[in-house]
């Protein structure tokens, strides 16, 4: 007889008993057999419940020992980021560590144990491998991540950076890259704790935090050969100042940070805020995932120009003052760090001293140093730091994500003024394009739209005077002859040879000696004839309120009633008799 049952989780026991064959003993009940002997035989099979293979959709935590130190990670576990629930154990690390990373294909986990050794776990074979050694560690290794290209990085509390290989046949070699240095204006110092995570393009980001700090700082890390630099991207207020936010990882639902007391928050990069998730559970010293979010600033610069002083009207002439205004906006998915603004002074202009502003302020910061925008020198010929404003002086070079294009809130605003010089020839124009740059951005920067401002030649009048003997019927010319009593017609032709309209023109001519002004020379009540492109009108020479007047031997016509456009001519004529 045989029987099988599940005696304990993870085992299956089979029991058998025999009897008969001439033997007087009765056959025992197999269920009473506890071991092999006599008429009983048992077998026990250990059942291993397979663990689901790690995936890149999940987040993994390096958890601490329940009731033990909250600073020492001992076990790799799944983390449900929808409710902050610690899930299935992947492996115990056989030591303590503050770092955890996962390969891009989710086949290997990496930790740096506190003996400064890289250790690698393969879930498929349930095997640990020893990698290279981190030498010269300051304090403890506290940050680790593997980028989408498979490059591994680790950092200690002193800012020293290492890379390591992650391929199965790579030997998991470790290489020192030196100490990371900050190149940011107004940035905080690196804190002892934090973590790395990477985006889809392979860029590496770091959070920096410490117990008691009021903020969690976000940095872009750029490894370069045997060194690395860090660009500050802004700060989140610390949701738990009595703990260490030492893990950050991305999942398809967002980016999450977790502390050693088991608190989880979801980071909002647009508003630089966080949202608590679930309730605190078992603490962890690091997080890891192989989800690589698409993160990148996307800067745009819009330039405009306004005439603010000089001649009337909207057309620009030499001597007018222009104000340029450039609005720089980040419509991307990540704050931009190290943002600078450059703008060559427009050709054909002169800078108005002291007119430059960034967010309305006459100072800013550039590469960690205060930058004055005052004085006679034009400041934007060289890169100048800018930041989100738009009404506060910059203390950093961070341009936040802006999700409200209709409102001026997270943009940077740059203004300056110039006066327009007289060009060598016409037609002429003033052209200008600005350029914004940021850490990790395009090599050539981000250009603004080009602003083209036509420069018009002012109205310029030329005058030609002719005389014609009306009595004798001679041709009009610049000279004539006649006898006493003959009537002469004098005409003044004025042409606008400039580039803009001429207005408020005043014509004046003295009645020649030895002649007498002829009243009603063209017809009764028509003493003066004015011919414009619109037609011919007549005025009297009396002081009767019209545009014409004869006074003290001088003929005047007030031309305020018409506009003389470029190339147009107005002709004013009167008659006089020879005495």
Coordinates of C-alpha atoms in Angstrom, one line a residue, residues 81-276:
X81 CA 5.7 51.0 -5.7
X82 CA 1.9 51.3 -5.9
X83 CA 1.6 50.7 -2.2
X84 CA 5.2 50.6 -0.7
X85 CA 5.0 46.9 -0.1
X86 CA 8.1 44.8 0.3
X87 CA 7.6 41.6 -1.8
X88 CA 9.4 38.4 -2.7
X89 CA 13.0 37.9 -1.7
X90 CA 15.4 37.5 -4.6
X91 CA 18.5 36.7 -2.6
X92 CA 20.2 37.4 0.7
X93 CA 23.5 39.1 0.0
X94 CA 25.5 37.3 2.7
X95 CA 26.9 40.5 4.2
X96 CA 25.9 44.2 4.5
X97 CA 25.7 46.9 1.8
X98 CA 24.2 50.3 1.0
X99 CA 24.2 49.8 -2.8
X100 CA 22.1 47.9 -5.4
X101 CA 21.9 47.9 -9.2
X102 CA 20.5 45.7 -11.9
X103 CA 21.7 44.9 -15.4
X104 CA 19.7 46.3 -18.4
X105 CA 18.4 42.8 -19.2
X106 CA 17.4 42.1 -15.5
X107 CA 19.6 39.0 -15.4
X108 CA 22.1 40.2 -12.8
X109 CA 22.1 42.2 -9.6
X110 CA 25.1 44.1 -8.3
X111 CA 26.0 45.1 -4.8
X112 CA 29.1 46.5 -3.2
X113 CA 29.4 44.9 0.2
X114 CA 31.0 46.7 3.0
X115 CA 34.3 44.9 2.4
X116 CA 34.4 47.1 -0.8
X117 CA 34.0 44.1 -3.1
X118 CA 31.7 44.1 -6.1
X119 CA 29.4 41.1 -5.9
X120 CA 27.1 39.8 -8.6
X121 CA 24.0 37.6 -8.3
X122 CA 22.4 35.7 -11.1
X123 CA 18.8 34.7 -10.2
X124 CA 18.6 32.1 -13.0
X125 CA 21.3 30.0 -11.5
X126 CA 21.0 31.3 -7.9
X127 CA 24.7 32.0 -7.9
X128 CA 26.8 34.8 -6.5
X129 CA 30.0 35.9 -8.2
X130 CA 32.9 38.0 -6.9
X131 CA 33.9 41.0 -9.0
X132 CA 36.6 43.7 -8.6
X133 CA 37.6 45.6 -5.5
X134 CA 36.8 49.3 -4.9
X135 CA 40.1 50.8 -3.6
X136 CA 40.5 54.0 -1.7
X137 CA 36.9 54.2 -0.5
X138 CA 36.1 57.2 1.7
X139 CA 33.6 56.0 4.3
X140 CA 31.3 53.7 2.5
X141 CA 29.9 53.1 -1.0
X142 CA 26.5 54.6 -1.0
X143 CA 25.3 55.0 -4.7
X144 CA 25.2 52.5 -7.5
X145 CA 23.4 52.2 -10.9
X146 CA 23.8 50.5 -14.3
X147 CA 23.0 52.6 -17.4
X148 CA 21.0 51.4 -20.4
X149 CA 24.2 50.7 -22.2
X150 CA 25.4 48.4 -19.5
X151 CA 27.9 50.8 -17.9
X152 CA 28.0 50.4 -14.1
X153 CA 28.9 53.2 -11.7
X154 CA 29.3 53.4 -7.9
X155 CA 30.2 56.3 -5.6
X156 CA 31.2 56.7 -2.0
X157 CA 30.2 59.3 0.6
X158 CA 33.3 61.3 -0.2
X159 CA 32.3 61.8 -3.9
X160 CA 34.8 59.3 -5.3
X161 CA 33.4 57.6 -8.5
X162 CA 34.1 54.1 -10.0
X163 CA 32.9 52.4 -13.1
X164 CA 32.5 48.6 -13.4
X165 CA 31.7 46.2 -16.2
X166 CA 28.5 44.2 -16.1
X167 CA 28.6 41.6 -18.9
X168 CA 28.7 38.0 -17.9
X169 CA 32.1 37.5 -19.5
X170 CA 33.5 40.8 -18.5
X171 CA 35.1 39.7 -15.2
X172 CA 33.1 42.5 -13.4
X173 CA 36.2 44.7 -13.4
X174 CA 36.2 47.9 -11.3
X175 CA 38.0 51.2 -12.4
X176 CA 38.5 54.3 -10.3
X177 CA 37.4 57.5 -12.1
X178 CA 38.4 60.0 -9.4
X179 CA 36.4 62.5 -7.4
X180 CA 33.3 64.1 -8.8
X181 CA 33.4 67.9 -8.9
X182 CA 30.6 70.3 -9.0
X183 CA 30.6 72.9 -11.8
X184 CA 27.3 74.6 -10.7
X185 CA 26.6 78.1 -9.5
X186 CA 24.9 78.4 -6.1
X187 CA 24.7 74.6 -5.7
X188 CA 24.7 72.8 -2.3
X189 CA 27.5 70.5 -1.3
X190 CA 27.3 66.8 -2.0
X191 CA 25.7 64.9 0.9
X192 CA 26.8 61.6 2.3
X193 CA 23.9 59.6 1.1
X194 CA 21.8 59.1 -2.0
X195 CA 21.7 57.1 -5.1
X196 CA 22.1 57.0 -8.9
X197 CA 19.6 56.3 -11.6
X198 CA 19.9 56.5 -15.4
X199 CA 17.7 57.6 -18.3
X200 CA 17.0 56.1 -21.7
X201 CA 19.9 58.0 -23.3
X202 CA 22.5 56.7 -20.9
X203 CA 22.8 59.9 -18.8
X204 CA 23.4 59.3 -15.1
X205 CA 21.6 61.2 -12.4
X206 CA 22.2 61.4 -8.6
X207 CA 20.2 62.3 -5.6
X208 CA 22.1 63.6 -2.6
X209 CA 20.7 63.6 0.9
X210 CA 21.7 63.3 4.5
X211 CA 19.9 62.8 7.8
X212 CA 18.7 66.2 9.1
X213 CA 18.9 67.9 5.7
X214 CA 15.8 70.0 4.6
X215 CA 16.2 69.0 0.9
X216 CA 17.0 66.2 -1.5
X217 CA 19.3 67.5 -4.2
X218 CA 19.2 66.3 -7.9
X219 CA 22.3 66.3 -10.0
X220 CA 23.4 65.3 -13.5
X221 CA 26.6 63.3 -13.4
X222 CA 28.9 63.3 -16.4
X223 CA 31.7 60.7 -16.3
X224 CA 34.6 61.7 -18.6
X225 CA 37.6 59.4 -18.9
X226 CA 39.4 59.5 -15.5
X227 CA 37.1 62.2 -14.0
X228 CA 33.5 63.3 -13.6
X229 CA 31.6 66.5 -13.2
X230 CA 28.2 67.2 -11.6
X231 CA 25.6 69.8 -12.6
X232 CA 23.0 70.8 -10.1
X233 CA 19.4 70.4 -11.3
X234 CA 17.4 71.6 -8.2
X235 CA 16.2 70.4 -4.9
X236 CA 13.1 68.6 -3.4
X237 CA 12.0 69.4 0.1
X238 CA 13.0 66.4 2.3
X239 CA 9.8 64.5 3.3
X240 CA 11.6 62.9 6.3
X241 CA 14.5 64.8 7.8
X242 CA 15.1 62.2 10.4
X243 CA 16.0 59.6 7.8
X244 CA 18.2 59.0 4.8
X245 CA 16.7 59.0 1.4
X246 CA 19.2 56.7 -0.1
X247 CA 17.5 54.9 -2.9
X248 CA 16.0 56.1 -6.2
X249 CA 14.6 54.1 -9.2
X250 CA 12.3 54.4 -12.1
X251 CA 9.3 52.3 -13.0
X252 CA 6.8 52.6 -15.8
X253 CA 4.6 54.6 -13.4
X254 CA 7.3 57.2 -12.4
X255 CA 10.4 57.9 -10.4
X256 CA 10.5 56.9 -6.7
X257 CA 12.8 57.6 -3.8
X258 CA 12.9 55.6 -0.5
X259 CA 14.5 56.0 2.9
X260 CA 16.1 53.7 5.4
X261 CA 12.9 53.9 7.6
X262 CA 10.8 52.5 4.8
X263 CA 9.1 55.7 3.5
X264 CA 8.5 55.9 -0.3
X265 CA 7.8 59.0 -2.3
X266 CA 7.1 59.6 -6.0
X267 CA 9.0 62.5 -7.4
X268 CA 7.4 65.2 -9.5
X269 CA 10.1 66.7 -11.7
X270 CA 7.8 69.3 -13.2
X271 CA 7.0 71.0 -9.9
X272 CA 10.0 69.7 -8.1
X273 CA 7.8 68.2 -5.4
X274 CA 7.1 64.7 -4.1
X275 CA 4.0 62.6 -3.2
X276 CA 4.1 60.0 -0.3

